[in-house]
Coordinates of C-alpha atoms in Angstrom, one line a residue:
M1 CA 26.0 -7.4 -6.1
Q2 CA 27.9 -7.4 -9.4
H3 CA 25.4 -9.9 -11.0
L4 CA 22.3 -8.0 -9.9
M5 CA 20.7 -5.5 -12.3
D6 CA 21.2 -2.0 -11.1
T7 CA 17.5 -1.4 -10.3
Y8 CA 17.7 -0.3 -6.7
A9 CA 19.8 2.3 -4.8
R10 CA 20.4 -0.2 -1.9
Q11 CA 21.4 0.8 1.6
P12 CA 24.7 -0.7 2.8
V13 CA 23.2 -3.3 5.2
A14 CA 21.9 -6.9 4.9
F15 CA 19.6 -8.3 7.5
V16 CA 20.0 -11.9 8.7
R17 CA 17.1 -12.2 11.2
G18 CA 14.1 -10.3 12.7
E19 CA 11.9 -10.4 15.7
G20 CA 8.8 -8.2 16.1
A21 CA 9.7 -4.6 15.2
W22 CA 13.5 -5.3 15.2
L23 CA 16.0 -6.6 12.5
W24 CA 19.6 -7.6 13.0
D25 CA 22.5 -7.5 10.6
A26 CA 25.3 -10.0 10.3
E27 CA 27.4 -8.1 12.8
G28 CA 24.7 -8.3 15.4
R29 CA 23.6 -4.7 15.2
R30 CA 19.9 -4.2 15.6
Y31 CA 17.6 -1.8 13.8
L32 CA 14.1 -0.5 14.7
D33 CA 11.9 -1.1 11.7
G34 CA 9.7 1.9 11.0
L35 CA 9.0 0.8 7.4
C36 CA 8.3 -3.0 7.6
G37 CA 9.3 -3.6 4.0
I38 CA 7.1 -0.7 2.8
A39 CA 3.9 -1.7 4.7
V40 CA 4.4 -5.4 4.2
S41 CA 5.3 -7.0 7.5
G42 CA 2.3 -5.7 9.5
L43 CA 2.7 -8.5 12.1
G44 CA 6.4 -7.7 12.6
H45 CA 9.1 -10.2 11.9
A46 CA 9.0 -13.9 12.8
H47 CA 5.6 -13.8 14.5
P48 CA 5.6 -17.3 16.1
R49 CA 2.1 -18.3 15.0
F50 CA 2.7 -17.0 11.4
V51 CA 6.0 -19.0 11.2
R52 CA 4.3 -22.1 12.5
A53 CA 1.4 -21.9 10.1
L54 CA 3.7 -21.5 7.1
A55 CA 6.0 -24.4 8.2
E56 CA 3.1 -26.7 8.7
Q57 CA 1.5 -25.8 5.3
A58 CA 4.9 -26.2 3.5
G59 CA 5.0 -29.7 5.0
R60 CA 1.6 -30.6 3.4
I61 CA 1.5 -28.9 0.0
V62 CA 3.1 -25.7 -1.3
H63 CA 1.6 -25.3 -4.8
A64 CA -1.4 -26.5 -6.7
S65 CA -2.4 -25.1 -10.1
N66 CA -5.6 -23.1 -10.5
L67 CA -6.6 -25.9 -12.9
Y68 CA -7.9 -27.5 -9.7
R69 CA -9.9 -26.4 -6.6
I70 CA -7.7 -25.0 -3.8
P71 CA -9.6 -25.1 -0.5
E72 CA -7.2 -22.6 1.2
Q73 CA -8.0 -20.1 -1.7
E74 CA -11.7 -20.6 -1.3
A75 CA -11.5 -20.0 2.4
L76 CA -9.4 -16.8 1.9
A77 CA -11.8 -15.5 -0.7
Q78 CA -14.7 -16.0 1.7
K79 CA -12.9 -14.3 4.5
L80 CA -11.8 -11.3 2.5
C81 CA -15.3 -10.8 1.0
A82 CA -16.7 -11.0 4.6
I83 CA -14.5 -8.2 5.9
S84 CA -14.8 -6.0 2.8
G85 CA -18.4 -6.5 1.6
M86 CA -17.1 -7.7 -1.8
D87 CA -18.5 -10.7 -3.7
A88 CA -15.5 -12.4 -5.4
A89 CA -11.7 -12.5 -5.5
F90 CA -9.0 -13.1 -8.0
F91 CA -5.5 -14.0 -6.5
C92 CA -2.1 -13.1 -7.9
N93 CA 1.4 -12.4 -6.6
S94 CA 1.7 -8.6 -6.1
G95 CA 0.0 -5.2 -6.0
C96 CA 1.1 -4.5 -9.5
E97 CA -0.6 -7.7 -10.8
A98 CA -3.7 -6.9 -8.7
N99 CA -4.0 -3.5 -10.3
E100 CA -3.3 -5.0 -13.8
A101 CA -6.3 -7.3 -13.2
A102 CA -8.4 -4.3 -12.2
I103 CA -7.5 -2.4 -15.3
K104 CA -8.2 -5.4 -17.5
L105 CA -11.5 -5.9 -15.7
A106 CA -12.5 -2.2 -16.3
R107 CA -11.7 -2.5 -20.0
L108 CA -13.7 -5.7 -20.4
Y109 CA -16.5 -4.1 -18.5
G110 CA -16.5 -1.3 -21.1
H111 CA -16.4 -3.6 -24.1
Q112 CA -19.3 -5.6 -22.7
R113 CA -21.2 -2.3 -22.8
A114 CA -20.2 -1.6 -26.4
I115 CA -17.6 1.0 -25.5
E116 CA -14.9 0.5 -28.2
V117 CA -12.1 2.4 -26.5
P118 CA -12.7 2.3 -22.7
A119 CA -10.8 4.7 -20.5
V120 CA -10.0 4.8 -16.8
V121 CA -9.8 8.0 -14.7
V122 CA -6.5 8.1 -12.7
M123 CA -4.9 10.6 -10.4
E124 CA -1.9 12.9 -10.4
K125 CA 0.8 11.7 -8.0
A126 CA -0.7 8.2 -7.9
F127 CA 1.4 5.0 -7.9
H128 CA -0.1 1.7 -9.1
G129 CA 2.9 -0.4 -10.1
R130 CA 5.7 -0.8 -12.6
S131 CA 4.3 -3.1 -15.3
I132 CA 3.6 -1.1 -18.5
A133 CA -0.1 -0.8 -17.8
T134 CA 0.2 0.1 -14.2
L135 CA 3.1 2.5 -14.9
S136 CA 0.8 4.2 -17.5
A137 CA -1.8 4.6 -14.8
T138 CA 0.7 6.0 -12.3
G139 CA 0.9 9.8 -12.0
S140 CA 4.6 10.3 -11.8
R141 CA 6.7 11.4 -14.7
K142 CA 9.8 10.4 -12.7
V143 CA 9.0 6.7 -12.8
Q144 CA 7.5 6.8 -16.3
A145 CA 10.4 8.6 -18.0
G146 CA 12.2 6.4 -20.6
F147 CA 9.5 3.8 -20.9
E148 CA 7.4 5.5 -23.5
P149 CA 5.3 4.8 -25.4
L150 CA 2.9 4.3 -22.5
L151 CA -0.5 2.7 -22.8
T152 CA -3.4 5.0 -23.7
G153 CA -6.8 4.7 -22.2
F154 CA -6.2 6.8 -19.0
V155 CA -7.5 10.2 -18.2
R156 CA -5.6 11.9 -15.4
V157 CA -7.1 14.4 -13.0
P158 CA -5.9 16.1 -9.8
F159 CA -6.1 14.0 -6.6
G160 CA -8.6 15.4 -4.1
D161 CA -10.7 17.3 -6.6
H162 CA -14.0 15.4 -7.2
A163 CA -15.7 18.4 -8.9
V164 CA -13.6 17.9 -12.0
L165 CA -15.2 14.5 -12.7
D166 CA -18.4 15.8 -14.2
Q167 CA -16.4 18.0 -16.6
V168 CA -14.3 15.0 -17.5
A169 CA -17.4 12.9 -18.1
A170 CA -18.8 15.5 -20.5
N171 CA -15.7 15.4 -22.5
N172 CA -14.9 11.7 -22.4
P173 CA -17.9 9.4 -23.1
S174 CA -15.7 6.3 -23.1
I175 CA -14.8 6.4 -19.4
V176 CA -15.7 3.2 -17.6
A177 CA -14.0 3.5 -14.2
V178 CA -12.1 5.5 -11.7
L179 CA -8.9 4.1 -10.2
V180 CA -7.7 5.8 -7.0
E181 CA -5.7 5.2 -3.8
P182 CA -7.8 6.1 -0.7
I183 CA -4.6 7.5 0.7
Q184 CA -1.7 8.1 -1.7
G185 CA 1.4 6.3 -0.4
E186 CA 4.3 6.7 -2.9
G187 CA 2.9 10.1 -3.9
G188 CA 3.7 11.5 -0.4
V189 CA 1.2 10.0 2.1
N190 CA -1.5 12.3 0.7
V191 CA -4.8 12.1 2.7
P192 CA -7.8 13.5 0.8
D193 CA -10.3 15.8 2.5
K194 CA -13.2 14.2 4.3
G195 CA -16.0 13.6 1.8
Y196 CA -13.7 13.1 -1.2
L197 CA -14.2 9.3 -1.5
A198 CA -18.0 9.6 -1.0
A199 CA -18.0 12.2 -3.8
L200 CA -16.1 9.8 -6.0
R201 CA -18.6 7.1 -5.2
A202 CA -21.5 9.4 -6.1
A203 CA -19.8 10.4 -9.4
C204 CA -19.3 6.8 -10.4
D205 CA -22.9 6.0 -9.6
R206 CA -24.1 9.1 -11.6
H207 CA -22.1 8.1 -14.7
G208 CA -22.2 4.3 -14.5
W209 CA -18.5 3.9 -13.8
L210 CA -16.8 1.4 -11.6
L211 CA -15.1 2.8 -8.5
M212 CA -11.8 0.9 -8.2
L213 CA -9.8 1.4 -5.0
D214 CA -6.1 0.6 -4.8
E215 CA -5.6 -0.5 -1.2
V216 CA -2.3 -2.2 -1.8
Q217 CA -0.5 0.0 0.7
S218 CA -3.4 1.3 2.8
G219 CA -5.2 -2.0 3.3
M220 CA -5.0 -4.8 5.8
G221 CA -5.4 -2.8 9.0
R222 CA -2.7 -0.2 8.4
T223 CA -5.0 2.8 8.9
G224 CA -7.0 1.4 11.8
K225 CA -9.7 -0.3 9.7
W226 CA -9.3 -3.3 7.5
F227 CA -9.3 -0.9 4.5
A228 CA -8.8 2.8 4.4
H229 CA -12.0 3.6 2.4
Q230 CA -14.0 2.2 5.3
H231 CA -13.3 5.4 7.2
A232 CA -15.4 7.1 4.6
G233 CA -18.3 4.7 4.9
I234 CA -18.3 3.8 1.2
Q235 CA -18.2 0.6 -0.8
A236 CA -16.0 0.0 -3.9
D237 CA -16.9 -2.0 -7.0
V238 CA -13.3 -3.2 -7.3
M239 CA -10.5 -3.3 -4.7
T240 CA -6.9 -4.4 -5.0
L241 CA -4.7 -5.7 -2.1
A242 CA -1.2 -7.0 -1.6
K243 CA 1.7 -5.8 0.7
G244 CA 0.4 -6.6 4.2
L245 CA -2.0 -9.3 2.9
G246 CA 0.6 -12.1 3.3
N247 CA 2.8 -10.4 6.0
G248 CA 5.8 -10.8 3.7
F249 CA 4.8 -13.8 1.7
P250 CA 4.0 -12.6 -1.9
I251 CA 0.2 -12.5 -2.6
G252 CA -2.1 -10.0 -4.2
A253 CA -5.8 -9.9 -4.7
C254 CA -8.4 -8.1 -6.9
L255 CA -11.8 -8.2 -5.3
A256 CA -15.0 -7.2 -7.1
R257 CA -18.6 -6.6 -6.1
G258 CA -22.0 -6.6 -7.9
K259 CA -21.8 -6.1 -11.7
A260 CA -18.0 -6.0 -11.6
A261 CA -17.8 -9.5 -9.9
S262 CA -19.1 -11.3 -13.0
V263 CA -17.0 -9.5 -15.7
F264 CA -14.2 -12.1 -15.8
K265 CA -15.0 -15.5 -17.3
P266 CA -12.7 -18.6 -17.7
G267 CA -9.8 -17.5 -19.9
S268 CA -10.2 -13.8 -19.2
H269 CA -7.3 -13.6 -16.8
G270 CA -5.0 -15.9 -14.8
S271 CA -1.9 -16.4 -12.7
T272 CA 0.4 -19.5 -12.4
F273 CA 1.3 -19.0 -8.8
G274 CA -1.5 -16.7 -7.6
G275 CA -3.5 -18.1 -4.7
N276 CA -1.6 -21.3 -4.2
P277 CA -2.1 -23.1 -0.8
L278 CA 1.0 -21.7 0.9
A279 CA 0.3 -18.1 -0.1
C280 CA -3.4 -18.4 1.0
V281 CA -2.4 -19.9 4.4
A282 CA 0.0 -17.0 4.9
A283 CA -2.9 -14.5 4.2
L284 CA -5.5 -16.4 6.2
T285 CA -3.1 -16.6 9.2
T286 CA -2.4 -12.9 8.8
V287 CA -6.1 -12.0 8.9
S288 CA -6.7 -14.2 11.9
I289 CA -3.8 -12.7 13.9
I290 CA -5.0 -9.1 13.1
E291 CA -8.4 -10.0 14.3
E292 CA -7.5 -12.0 17.4
E293 CA -4.7 -9.6 18.6
G294 CA -6.9 -6.5 18.1
L295 CA -4.4 -4.9 15.7
L296 CA -7.0 -2.7 14.0
R297 CA -7.6 -0.8 17.3
R298 CA -3.8 -1.0 17.9
A299 CA -3.0 0.7 14.6
E300 CA -5.6 3.4 15.2
H301 CA -4.5 4.1 18.7
L302 CA -0.7 4.0 18.1
G303 CA -1.0 6.0 14.9
R304 CA -3.0 8.8 16.6
W305 CA -0.4 8.9 19.4
M306 CA 2.6 9.0 16.9
L307 CA 1.0 11.8 14.8
E308 CA 0.4 13.9 17.9
A309 CA 3.9 13.2 19.3
L310 CA 5.6 14.1 16.0
R311 CA 3.6 17.3 15.7
E312 CA 4.6 18.3 19.3
S313 CA 8.2 17.4 18.9
L314 CA 8.7 19.2 15.6
Q315 CA 6.2 22.1 16.0
D316 CA 9.0 24.7 16.4
L317 CA 10.8 23.6 13.2
P318 CA 9.8 25.9 10.2
A319 CA 11.3 23.4 7.8
V320 CA 8.5 21.0 8.6
R321 CA 5.5 21.9 6.4
E322 CA 3.0 19.3 7.5
I323 CA 2.7 16.0 9.4
R324 CA -0.2 13.9 8.1
G325 CA -1.5 10.4 7.9
Q326 CA -4.0 7.9 9.2
G327 CA -3.3 5.1 11.6
L328 CA 0.2 3.8 11.0
M329 CA 0.6 5.4 7.6
I330 CA 2.4 8.6 8.4
G331 CA 4.2 11.3 6.4
I332 CA 6.3 14.2 7.5
E333 CA 6.7 16.8 4.7
L334 CA 9.7 19.1 4.7
D335 CA 10.4 22.2 2.7
R336 CA 13.4 20.6 1.1
P337 CA 14.6 17.3 -0.4
C338 CA 15.4 14.9 2.5
G339 CA 16.6 11.7 0.9
D340 CA 19.8 11.8 3.0
L341 CA 17.7 11.1 6.1
V342 CA 17.4 7.5 5.1
K343 CA 21.1 6.8 5.5
Q344 CA 21.4 9.1 8.6
A345 CA 18.6 7.2 10.3
L346 CA 20.2 3.9 9.3
D347 CA 23.4 4.9 11.0
Q348 CA 21.2 5.5 14.2
G349 CA 19.7 2.1 13.9
L350 CA 16.3 3.2 12.4
L351 CA 14.7 2.1 9.2
I352 CA 12.6 4.8 7.6
N353 CA 11.8 5.9 4.0
V354 CA 11.6 9.1 2.0
T355 CA 9.1 9.4 -0.8
A356 CA 8.2 12.2 -3.2
D357 CA 11.6 13.7 -2.5
T358 CA 10.5 15.7 0.6
V359 CA 8.3 13.4 2.6
V360 CA 9.6 11.1 5.4
R361 CA 7.3 8.1 5.4
L362 CA 6.7 5.8 8.4
L363 CA 5.0 2.5 8.0
P364 CA 5.8 0.6 11.2
P365 CA 4.4 -2.9 12.1
L366 CA 0.9 -3.0 13.7
T367 CA 2.5 -4.9 16.6
M368 CA 5.0 -2.2 17.5
T369 CA 5.0 -1.5 21.3
D370 CA 4.5 1.8 23.0
A371 CA 8.2 2.0 24.0
E372 CA 9.3 1.2 20.4
A373 CA 7.0 3.9 19.0
R374 CA 8.5 6.4 21.5
Q375 CA 11.9 5.4 20.3
L376 CA 10.9 5.7 16.7
V377 CA 9.4 9.2 17.2
A378 CA 12.5 10.3 19.1
G379 CA 14.9 9.0 16.5
V380 CA 13.0 10.5 13.6
T381 CA 12.8 13.9 15.4
R382 CA 16.5 13.8 16.1
S383 CA 17.4 13.0 12.4
I384 CA 15.2 15.7 11.0
R385 CA 16.6 18.3 13.4
A386 CA 20.2 17.2 12.5
L387 CA 19.5 17.5 8.8
V388 CA 18.0 20.9 9.1
S389 CA 20.7 22.2 11.4
A390 CA 23.5 20.9 9.1
E391 CA 21.9 22.5 6.0
T392 CA 21.3 25.8 7.9
A393 CA 25.0 25.8 9.0
A394 CA 26.2 25.0 5.5
T395 CA 24.3 27.9 3.9
G396 CA 25.3 30.4 6.6

């Protein structure tokens, strides 16, 4: 790794192949994937139909510039709009770029309404990416530190508190939009109270703002519906996607509806690789498999079972503050930093993640079997108990 920039605290393992919810390293040891590339490989690894579709498309055409019509892109836009209720799509390569597009769209929307310095409301503990604009919108000083000066044009409020928005509106006449994750992922798998998203929708309608939902991590069936905000029965003006959209093939999307759908004009925004034929076939195939294999219902059912099983197996452990989530987006919050659990679980053959220092995050593939889910719950329970016992013994 001597020629790689030191941007990741990598675990000491390299995977050489995968199948379903399992990965194998070069020595032949297998690992149960409870993270699937941070909510990316929702179909699991090497899904036969997905592999076949990519291979066939690669044999026809991989890339065509957005200077020309791309039939696969048009078909994907039509499909995503059909399942989301949106009107138009812009394709890029990642969630960061999708959120960058949303922020630019909001600013242009403001300027088109004669607002000279448009501002976007963003949330504490939010994560929207690592470009300088999305980093500025992110609500974590830990990831922002050292990259100042950050961009201006963001007004930060507490996540989950919709009542503060009217006060913010009174003090900030230049606000044009609200950017929010329906469920915060990197911030600690924070699920807002029922009614929060509907209240945000009402506030945006009241003040003429765009409601922009970052579904990069929570979208594409992970919570049991195509998009997490659909549990609240609301509609966004702008929605961003990536991660699970291409099941591991890089693709992001910024979707818009109504007045927001006509903000961008030729030259407003662009992407060299975004929405090329291979990426769009990856996403179209992913959507088809989710539909045809009933993976929305699968994520809802399996997620509910895992939440209940984890609560039951850890209920006697005072160090566990809360177990929360929706569908297969699950967080276990401890009363102490628990980053060491990642390596301990790896040694057991489990891939998990810790975010916000104290939250064990599980994002398994939507195709995980019941037996694999039981194995994941048992392994995570064992790891947490071992960590707490070791720390208790060390402190006397």
